[in-house]
XYZ file of C-alpha atoms in Angstrom:
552
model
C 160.483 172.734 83.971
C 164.106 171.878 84.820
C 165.222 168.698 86.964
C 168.363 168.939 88.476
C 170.100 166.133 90.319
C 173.263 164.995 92.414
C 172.621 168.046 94.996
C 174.597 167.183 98.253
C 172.920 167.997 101.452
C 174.423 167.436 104.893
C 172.539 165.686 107.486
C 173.250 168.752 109.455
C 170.668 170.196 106.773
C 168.056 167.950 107.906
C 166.384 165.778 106.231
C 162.654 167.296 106.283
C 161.162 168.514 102.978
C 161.609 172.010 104.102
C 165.421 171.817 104.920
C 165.566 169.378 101.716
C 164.144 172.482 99.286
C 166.027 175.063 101.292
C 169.505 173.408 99.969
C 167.791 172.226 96.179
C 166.878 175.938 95.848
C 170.091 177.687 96.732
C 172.052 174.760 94.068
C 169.339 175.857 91.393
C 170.239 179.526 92.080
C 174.150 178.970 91.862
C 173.785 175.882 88.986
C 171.328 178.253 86.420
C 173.069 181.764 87.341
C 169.292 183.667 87.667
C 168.020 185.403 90.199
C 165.640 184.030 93.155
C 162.515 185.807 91.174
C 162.977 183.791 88.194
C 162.046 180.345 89.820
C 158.041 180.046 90.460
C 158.918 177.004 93.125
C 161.125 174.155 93.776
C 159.814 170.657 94.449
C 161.623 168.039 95.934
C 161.857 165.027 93.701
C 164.114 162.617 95.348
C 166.357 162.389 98.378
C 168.719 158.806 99.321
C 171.217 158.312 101.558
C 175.054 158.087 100.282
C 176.638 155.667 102.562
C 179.544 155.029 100.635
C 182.355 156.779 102.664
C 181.449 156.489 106.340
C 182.962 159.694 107.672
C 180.354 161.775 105.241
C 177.222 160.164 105.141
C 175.102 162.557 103.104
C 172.076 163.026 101.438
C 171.480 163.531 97.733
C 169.131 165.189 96.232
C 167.043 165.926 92.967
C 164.620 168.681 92.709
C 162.157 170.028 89.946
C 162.640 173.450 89.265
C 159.737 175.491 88.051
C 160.172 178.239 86.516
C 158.543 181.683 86.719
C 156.366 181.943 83.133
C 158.635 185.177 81.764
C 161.998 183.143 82.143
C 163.534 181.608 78.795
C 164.470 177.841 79.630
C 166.075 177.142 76.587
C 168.740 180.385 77.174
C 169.131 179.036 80.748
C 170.071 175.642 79.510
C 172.401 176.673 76.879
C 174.425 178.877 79.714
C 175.018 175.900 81.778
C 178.845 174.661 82.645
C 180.205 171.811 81.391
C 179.778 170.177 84.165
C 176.377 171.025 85.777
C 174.753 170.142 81.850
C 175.306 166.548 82.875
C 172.994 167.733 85.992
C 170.393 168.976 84.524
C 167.648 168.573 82.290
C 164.265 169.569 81.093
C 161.364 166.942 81.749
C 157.411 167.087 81.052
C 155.262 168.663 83.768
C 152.665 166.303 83.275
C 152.089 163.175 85.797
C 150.508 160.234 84.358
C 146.673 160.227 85.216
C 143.554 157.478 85.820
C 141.672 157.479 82.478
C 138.610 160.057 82.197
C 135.067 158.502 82.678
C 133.834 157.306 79.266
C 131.339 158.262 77.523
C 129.730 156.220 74.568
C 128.488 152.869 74.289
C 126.954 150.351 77.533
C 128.265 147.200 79.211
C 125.929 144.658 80.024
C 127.166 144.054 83.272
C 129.228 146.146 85.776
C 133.131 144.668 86.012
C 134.162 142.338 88.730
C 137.403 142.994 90.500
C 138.086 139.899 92.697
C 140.727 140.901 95.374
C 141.304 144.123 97.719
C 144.755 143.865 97.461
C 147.183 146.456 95.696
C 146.238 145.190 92.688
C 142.565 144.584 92.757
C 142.491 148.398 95.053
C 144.105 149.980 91.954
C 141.951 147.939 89.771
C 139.059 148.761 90.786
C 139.981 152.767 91.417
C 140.972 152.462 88.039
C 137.598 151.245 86.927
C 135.420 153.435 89.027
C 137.377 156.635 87.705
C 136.308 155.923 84.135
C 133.227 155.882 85.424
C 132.488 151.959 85.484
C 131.101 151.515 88.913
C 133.053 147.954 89.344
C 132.201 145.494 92.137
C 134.740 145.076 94.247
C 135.476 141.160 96.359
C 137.371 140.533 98.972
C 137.500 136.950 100.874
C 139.041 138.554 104.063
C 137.769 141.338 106.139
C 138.022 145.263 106.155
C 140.698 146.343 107.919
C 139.543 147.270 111.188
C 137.986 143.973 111.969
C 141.201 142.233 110.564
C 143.713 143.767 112.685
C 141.354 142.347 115.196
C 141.456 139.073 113.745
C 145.161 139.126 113.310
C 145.833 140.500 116.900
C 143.671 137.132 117.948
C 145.102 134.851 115.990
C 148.972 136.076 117.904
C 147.248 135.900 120.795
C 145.750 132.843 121.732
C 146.268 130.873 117.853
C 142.808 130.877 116.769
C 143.421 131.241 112.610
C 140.868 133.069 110.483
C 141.485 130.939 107.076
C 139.535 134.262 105.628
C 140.784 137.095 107.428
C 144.679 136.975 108.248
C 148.232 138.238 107.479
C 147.480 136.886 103.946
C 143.510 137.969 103.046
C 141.722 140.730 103.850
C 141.680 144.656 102.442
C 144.814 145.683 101.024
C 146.397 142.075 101.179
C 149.327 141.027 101.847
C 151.104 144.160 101.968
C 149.017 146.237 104.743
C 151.002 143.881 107.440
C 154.318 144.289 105.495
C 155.622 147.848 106.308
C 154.603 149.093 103.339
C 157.193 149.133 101.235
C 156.925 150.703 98.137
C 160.753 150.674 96.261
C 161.003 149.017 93.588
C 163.432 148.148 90.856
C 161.368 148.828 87.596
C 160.480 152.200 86.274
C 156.865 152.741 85.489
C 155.586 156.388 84.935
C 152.263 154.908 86.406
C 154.723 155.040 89.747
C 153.804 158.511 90.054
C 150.201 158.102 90.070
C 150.300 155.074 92.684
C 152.156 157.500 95.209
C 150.195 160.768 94.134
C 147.016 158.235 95.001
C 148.455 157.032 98.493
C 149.420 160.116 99.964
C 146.053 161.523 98.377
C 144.750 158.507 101.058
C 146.606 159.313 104.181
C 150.055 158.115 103.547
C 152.876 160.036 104.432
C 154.239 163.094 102.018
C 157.757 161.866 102.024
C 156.874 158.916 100.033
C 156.629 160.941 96.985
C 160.464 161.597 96.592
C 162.245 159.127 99.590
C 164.266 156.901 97.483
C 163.078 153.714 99.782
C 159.632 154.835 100.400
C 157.293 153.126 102.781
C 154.490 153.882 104.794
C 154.113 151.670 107.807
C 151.781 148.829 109.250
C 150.153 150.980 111.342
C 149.208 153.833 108.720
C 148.006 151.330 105.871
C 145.204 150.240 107.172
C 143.791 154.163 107.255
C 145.206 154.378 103.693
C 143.458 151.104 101.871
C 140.438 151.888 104.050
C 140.571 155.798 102.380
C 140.974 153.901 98.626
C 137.662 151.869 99.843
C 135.612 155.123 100.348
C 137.023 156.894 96.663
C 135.807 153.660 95.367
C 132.678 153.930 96.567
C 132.217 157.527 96.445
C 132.637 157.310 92.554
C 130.067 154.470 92.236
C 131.777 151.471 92.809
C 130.635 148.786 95.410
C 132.594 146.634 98.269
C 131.614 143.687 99.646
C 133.715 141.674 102.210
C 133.210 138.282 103.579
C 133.321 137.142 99.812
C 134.235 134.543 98.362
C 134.771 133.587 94.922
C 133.934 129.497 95.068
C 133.608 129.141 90.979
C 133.861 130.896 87.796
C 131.489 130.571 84.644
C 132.347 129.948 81.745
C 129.770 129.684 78.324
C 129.742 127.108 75.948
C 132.541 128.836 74.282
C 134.798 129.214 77.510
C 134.017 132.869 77.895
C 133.563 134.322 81.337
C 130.162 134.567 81.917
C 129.904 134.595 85.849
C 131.023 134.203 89.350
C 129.587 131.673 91.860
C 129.829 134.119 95.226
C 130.102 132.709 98.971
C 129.235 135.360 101.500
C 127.620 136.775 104.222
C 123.959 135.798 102.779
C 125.030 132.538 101.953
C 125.786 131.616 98.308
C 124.847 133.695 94.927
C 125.681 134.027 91.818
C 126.116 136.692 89.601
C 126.544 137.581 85.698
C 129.830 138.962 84.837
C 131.657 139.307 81.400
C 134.639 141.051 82.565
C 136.866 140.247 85.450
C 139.925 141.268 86.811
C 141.561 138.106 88.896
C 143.819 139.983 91.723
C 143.493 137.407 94.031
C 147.031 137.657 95.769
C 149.670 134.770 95.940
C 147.904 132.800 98.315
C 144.594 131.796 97.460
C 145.527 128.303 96.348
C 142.000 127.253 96.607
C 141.651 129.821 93.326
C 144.272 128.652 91.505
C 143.306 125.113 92.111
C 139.712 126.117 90.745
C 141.215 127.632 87.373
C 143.463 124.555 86.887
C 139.864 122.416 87.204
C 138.334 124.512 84.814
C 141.238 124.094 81.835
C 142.287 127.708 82.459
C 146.042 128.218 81.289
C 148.381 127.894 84.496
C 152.016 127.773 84.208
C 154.658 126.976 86.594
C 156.936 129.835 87.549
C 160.261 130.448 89.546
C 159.410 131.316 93.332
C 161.657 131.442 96.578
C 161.746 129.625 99.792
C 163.755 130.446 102.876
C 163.933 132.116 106.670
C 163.512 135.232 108.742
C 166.760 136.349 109.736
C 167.233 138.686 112.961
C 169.916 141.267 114.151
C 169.987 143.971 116.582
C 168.933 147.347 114.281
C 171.583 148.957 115.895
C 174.586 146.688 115.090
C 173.231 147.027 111.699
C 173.188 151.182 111.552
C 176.388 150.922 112.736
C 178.121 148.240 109.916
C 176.165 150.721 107.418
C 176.588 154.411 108.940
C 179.400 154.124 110.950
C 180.071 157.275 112.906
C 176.570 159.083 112.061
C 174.578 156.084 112.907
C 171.351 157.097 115.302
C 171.215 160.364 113.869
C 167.579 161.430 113.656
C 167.669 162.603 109.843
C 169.013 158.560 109.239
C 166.244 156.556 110.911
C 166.842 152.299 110.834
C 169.213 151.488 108.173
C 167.638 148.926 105.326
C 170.224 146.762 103.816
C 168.905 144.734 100.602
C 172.211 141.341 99.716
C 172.477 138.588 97.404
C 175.098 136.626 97.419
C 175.755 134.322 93.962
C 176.824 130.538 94.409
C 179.587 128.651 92.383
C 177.062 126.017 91.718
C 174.328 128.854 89.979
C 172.217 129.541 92.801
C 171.797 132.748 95.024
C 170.834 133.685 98.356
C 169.607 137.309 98.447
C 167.088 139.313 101.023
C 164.038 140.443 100.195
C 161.648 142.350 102.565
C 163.855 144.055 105.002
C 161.938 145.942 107.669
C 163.921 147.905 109.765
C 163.178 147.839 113.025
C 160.441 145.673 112.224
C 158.830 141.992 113.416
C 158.282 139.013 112.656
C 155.046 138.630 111.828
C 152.711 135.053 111.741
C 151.472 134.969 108.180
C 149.444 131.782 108.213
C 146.622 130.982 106.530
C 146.153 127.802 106.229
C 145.382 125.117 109.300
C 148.119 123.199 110.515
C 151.067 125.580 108.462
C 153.043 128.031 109.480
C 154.899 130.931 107.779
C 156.268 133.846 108.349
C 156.562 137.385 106.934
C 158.136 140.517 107.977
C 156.574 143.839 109.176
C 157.421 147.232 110.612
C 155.602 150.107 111.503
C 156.298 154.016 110.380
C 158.822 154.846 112.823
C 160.897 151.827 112.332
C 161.651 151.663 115.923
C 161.854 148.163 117.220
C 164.738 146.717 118.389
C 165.519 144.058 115.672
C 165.804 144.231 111.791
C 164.500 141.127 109.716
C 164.803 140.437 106.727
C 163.931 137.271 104.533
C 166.491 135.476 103.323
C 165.460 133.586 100.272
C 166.678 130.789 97.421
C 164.645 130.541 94.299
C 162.780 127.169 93.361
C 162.681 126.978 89.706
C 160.868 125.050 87.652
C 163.092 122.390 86.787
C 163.301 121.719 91.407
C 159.967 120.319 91.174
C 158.959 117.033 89.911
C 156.496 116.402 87.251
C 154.906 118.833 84.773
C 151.462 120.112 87.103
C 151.523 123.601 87.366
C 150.453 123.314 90.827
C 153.408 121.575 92.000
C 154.895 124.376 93.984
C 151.440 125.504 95.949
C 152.438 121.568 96.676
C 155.864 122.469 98.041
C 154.672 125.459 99.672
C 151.918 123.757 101.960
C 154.072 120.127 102.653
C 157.139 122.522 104.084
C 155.011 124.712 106.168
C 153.077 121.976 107.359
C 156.511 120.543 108.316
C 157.719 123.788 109.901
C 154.496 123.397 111.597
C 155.147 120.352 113.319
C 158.653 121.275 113.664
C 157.249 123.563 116.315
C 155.079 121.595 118.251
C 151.940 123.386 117.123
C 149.632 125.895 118.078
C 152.049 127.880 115.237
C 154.660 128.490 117.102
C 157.832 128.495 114.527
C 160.992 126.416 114.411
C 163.877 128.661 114.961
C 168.103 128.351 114.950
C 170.494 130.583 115.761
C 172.971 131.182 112.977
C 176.238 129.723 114.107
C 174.573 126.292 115.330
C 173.018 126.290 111.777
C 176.597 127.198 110.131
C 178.123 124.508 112.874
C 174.732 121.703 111.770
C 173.770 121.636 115.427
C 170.346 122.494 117.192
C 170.210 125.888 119.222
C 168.697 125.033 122.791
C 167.724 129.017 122.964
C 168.540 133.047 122.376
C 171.888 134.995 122.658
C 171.504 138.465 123.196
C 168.815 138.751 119.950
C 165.275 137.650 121.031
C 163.059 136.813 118.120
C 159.555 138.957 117.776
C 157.720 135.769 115.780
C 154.632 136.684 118.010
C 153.545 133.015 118.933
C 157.014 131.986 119.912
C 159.733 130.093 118.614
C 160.616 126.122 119.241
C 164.341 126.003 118.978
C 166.466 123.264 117.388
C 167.283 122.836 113.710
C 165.372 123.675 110.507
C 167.067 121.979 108.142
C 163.638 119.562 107.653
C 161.641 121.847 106.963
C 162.990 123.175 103.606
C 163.998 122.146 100.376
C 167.567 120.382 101.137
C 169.290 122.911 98.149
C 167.674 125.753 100.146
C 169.122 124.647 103.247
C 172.004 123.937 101.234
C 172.692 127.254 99.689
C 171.322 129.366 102.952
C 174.500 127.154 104.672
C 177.097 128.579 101.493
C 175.622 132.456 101.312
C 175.078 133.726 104.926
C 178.870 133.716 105.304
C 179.369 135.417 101.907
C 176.765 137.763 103.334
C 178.920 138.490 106.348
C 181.380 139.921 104.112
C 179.093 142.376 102.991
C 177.948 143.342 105.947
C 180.100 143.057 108.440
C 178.498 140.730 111.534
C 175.669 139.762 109.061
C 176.666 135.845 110.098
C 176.837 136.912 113.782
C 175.968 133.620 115.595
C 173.633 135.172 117.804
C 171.473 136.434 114.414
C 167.960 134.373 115.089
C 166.433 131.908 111.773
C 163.403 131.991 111.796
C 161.587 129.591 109.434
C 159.601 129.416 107.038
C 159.435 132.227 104.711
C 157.120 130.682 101.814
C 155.266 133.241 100.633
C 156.892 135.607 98.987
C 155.581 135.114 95.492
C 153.623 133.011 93.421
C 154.272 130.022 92.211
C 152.267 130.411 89.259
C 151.782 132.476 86.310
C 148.118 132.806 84.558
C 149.466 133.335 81.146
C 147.697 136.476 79.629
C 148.515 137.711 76.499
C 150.855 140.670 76.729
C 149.266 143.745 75.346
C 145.463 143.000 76.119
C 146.277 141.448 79.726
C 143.561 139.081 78.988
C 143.513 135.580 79.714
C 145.265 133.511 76.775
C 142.834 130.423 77.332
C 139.380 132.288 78.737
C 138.673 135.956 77.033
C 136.735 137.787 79.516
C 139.463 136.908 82.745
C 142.162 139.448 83.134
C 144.893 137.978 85.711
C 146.519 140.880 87.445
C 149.073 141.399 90.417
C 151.280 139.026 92.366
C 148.758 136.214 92.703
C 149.087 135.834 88.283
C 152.613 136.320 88.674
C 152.852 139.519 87.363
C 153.978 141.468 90.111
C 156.195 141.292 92.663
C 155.642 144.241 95.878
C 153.196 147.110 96.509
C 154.313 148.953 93.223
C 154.415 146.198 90.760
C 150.941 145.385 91.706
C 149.317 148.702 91.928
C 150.682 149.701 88.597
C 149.746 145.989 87.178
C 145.963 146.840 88.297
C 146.050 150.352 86.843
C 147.319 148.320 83.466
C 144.478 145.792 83.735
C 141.967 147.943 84.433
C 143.066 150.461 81.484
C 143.032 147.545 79.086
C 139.525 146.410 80.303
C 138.495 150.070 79.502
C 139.473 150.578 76.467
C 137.946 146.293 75.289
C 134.713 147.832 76.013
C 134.955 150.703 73.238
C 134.824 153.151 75.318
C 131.577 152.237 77.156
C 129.698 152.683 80.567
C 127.519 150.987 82.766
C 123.379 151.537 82.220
């Protein structure tokens, strides 16, 4: 099989799949010199936008070619150009897979995934395709009766500390557009989309360069992974929560203390996988009582920042922007300081929301969502500066959860409860003066905005930094520091501030053998991708510590 890349395509072409393999195939018939007969298929593999020159924005393309079984591929290679050698290449057919179910051996007790988000989903999918029949916990709700909850909670400010923006099936990310680009390169990257379109998602994920799925597919999608789960033996159970881990005499796992439904229980487990997302401080604050090894880690603090989706198509697209092949333009920025820091966006949803991400009483936070079409009227982004280490006093690990709640408890009061969100307007923050309301960009934060300043509610070198980058950010994109662009704050959540050191090849626990930290929550992930592929990685390891066993 041949991959050939850097094939132009006009947005004239279209964008579709169809249109997309139309042009890939007639560049594979003029690039390899055979004849139509000689190619079995051609798959689209990838397709991004090139922006670069504004009067030809463009698509390009890479496409597997497969060829029909008579045709030489060696003597088609070796009568490639110059040129169009650099283009293409032959790759392996084969997709990474989930393991096969074992066969020999017997654990004493089934695996415990705690978590429905990416990670734990992937996890436990993992685990239930080798034929483990894992258990699978989630704190929050499934995700019909959590988009109810979260639709409440906007509505009238009634928070579910159990079933928000933060817990419930498929975590954090089934309110965050679904965004599944990443910057690492994982062949298990494959799988995870193979898996989600396999689930509902749409087809175009598996070669869109910026992939996502949308807010309002994902909960179909996780609730899809739920039912493969179960169908291969595994069990769910919502409404639980994990309230203590047991540990023998030797500091081994040997159980979970469970809080559900029923009332409490506890059950014997040997081997479980910790996904439990980065916001279940009450977790992390039961592994620091237990002597389990916590370590701090670098996190980021900042705002939702608003503009108009279309002022931002046109800084990006010029000329062709609103064409229908195009959709909402994403931007991703980072601007570096003189003084070492960086302000850089993270989480862009195009024509997206604000979103209220609380989850704790009496804090607020934010978070940033969009559904598949992308067709709201505002982009947001967050707009973050890391907190390292060395910003936080003292040597507890737990320090930043610390910073975390005491600045969205500020932002809470900042405004005037019931979780409505402080908000500024970008040239009164550049100017240091309070806004008194909206320009011609009305923020989406769903339980309204109190406007004025937010400089007390952050970090003063986050403030700081925000105040030095947003104009270095304008000259990026042009209007980016438009004074009408709405702050929203605070944007606290977007990774852990933690790490739950593991040892790198077994993914166990370093302090407590039977505990395998996984996903975002540990600190070993950072989006959709990161985490699914982090569970699949867990979950393999765990497979192959039991010697290749399964469940009597």
């Amino acid at each position: 099989m041949l991959e050939i890349s850097q094939i132009s395509c006009r947005l004239a072409d279209g964008g579709d799949e169809r249109s997309c393999i139309e042009v890939c195939t007639r560049e594979a018939l003029g690039i390899l010199r055979c004849r139509r007969a000689d190619i079995e298929r051609v798959e689209l593999r990838r397709k991004s936008i090139d922006a670069r020159k504004k009067s030809n924005v463009h698509f390009t393309l890479s496409a597997l070619v497969h060829l029909a079984s008579e045709v030489d591929e060696a003597d088609l290679l070796s009568r490639l150009s110059d040129r169009d050698r650099k283009r293409v290449r032959a790759v392996d057919a084969d997709d990474p897979s989930f393991p096969a179910p074992v066969q020999d051996g017997m654990l004493e007790h089934r695996p415990v995934v705690v978590g429905a988000g990416c990670a734990g989903l992937f996890a436990a999918l993992t685990l239930a395709e080798a034929g483990l029949r894992p258990i699978l916990l989630e704190r929050g709700d499934d995700a019909t009766r959590r988009t109810e909850a979260v639709g409440h909670f906007n509505a009238t400010g009634a928070l579910d500390t159990e079933s928000n923006i933060q817990f419930g099936l498929g975590g954090a990310g089934t309110f965050s557009d679904g965004k599944l680009n990443t910057g690492t390169k994982n062949p298990l990257h494959r799988l995870v989309l193979k898996t989600l379109v396999e689930a509902g998602a749409p087809r175009d994920i598996l070669w869109d360069a910026k992939p996502h799925i949308g807010s309002d597919i994902l909960p179909d999608v996780v609730t899809n992974l739920i039912a493969r789960i179960e169908r291969l033996g595994g069990t769910v159970r919502f409404r639980t929560h994990v309230s203590d881990l047991l540990l023998d005499d030797e500091g081994v796992v040997s159980g979970l203390i469970l809080d559900g439904p029923d009332g409490r229980e506890t059950i014997a487990a040997t081997h479980v996988v910790l996904a439990c997302g980065h916001s279940a401080r009450d977790v992390f604050e039961m592994l620091a009582d237990l002597g389990i090894t916590l370590q701090r880690k670098t996190f980021a603090m900042g705002v939702r920042i608003e503009h108009l989706q279309a002022d931002i198509d046109r800084t990006l697209y010029g000329s062709a922007a609103g064409h229908p092949a195009l959709g909402a333009a994403p931007y991703s920025l980072v601007a570096h300081l003189p003084n070492g820091r960086s302000v850089f966006s993270f989480c862009m949803c195009p024509g997206g929301e604000v979103v209220a991400a609380a989850s704790e009483q009496g804090g607020v936070v934010t978070n940033g969502a969009s559904m598949h079409a992308r067709d709201g009227r505002n982009a947001n982004a967050a707009l973050l500066v890391n907190i390292t280490p060395e910003d936080l006093p003292g040597n507890d690990p737990l320090e930043g959860v610390r910073l975390q709640r005491a600045c969205e408890q500020a932002a809470f009061r900042a405004g005037g409860g019931e979780y409505r969100a402080p908000a500024q307007l970008v040239g009164d923050f550049l100017a240091q003066r309070p806004s008194t309301g909206p320009g011609r960009i009305e923020p989406t934060y769903p339980r309204g905005v109190t406007w004025g300043t937010i400089d007390d509610v952050l970090p003063s070198h986050v403030v700081d930094a925000l105040r030095e980058g947003i104009p270095l950010l304008g000259r990026k994109i042009r209007g980016y520091n438009d004074p009408e662009a709405v702050l929203t704050a605070i944007e606290s959540r977007s990774s852990s501030p933690i790490t739950i050191l593991r040892d790198r090849q077994t993914c166990i626990s370093v302090s407590t053998p039977g505990l395998y930290p996984c996903g975002e929550g540990a600190g070993y992930a950072g989006g959709i991708m990161s985490a699914a592929t982090d569970g699949i990685r867990c979950a393999q390891s765990l497979v192959t510590s039991t010697g290749d066993a399964h469940i009597r």
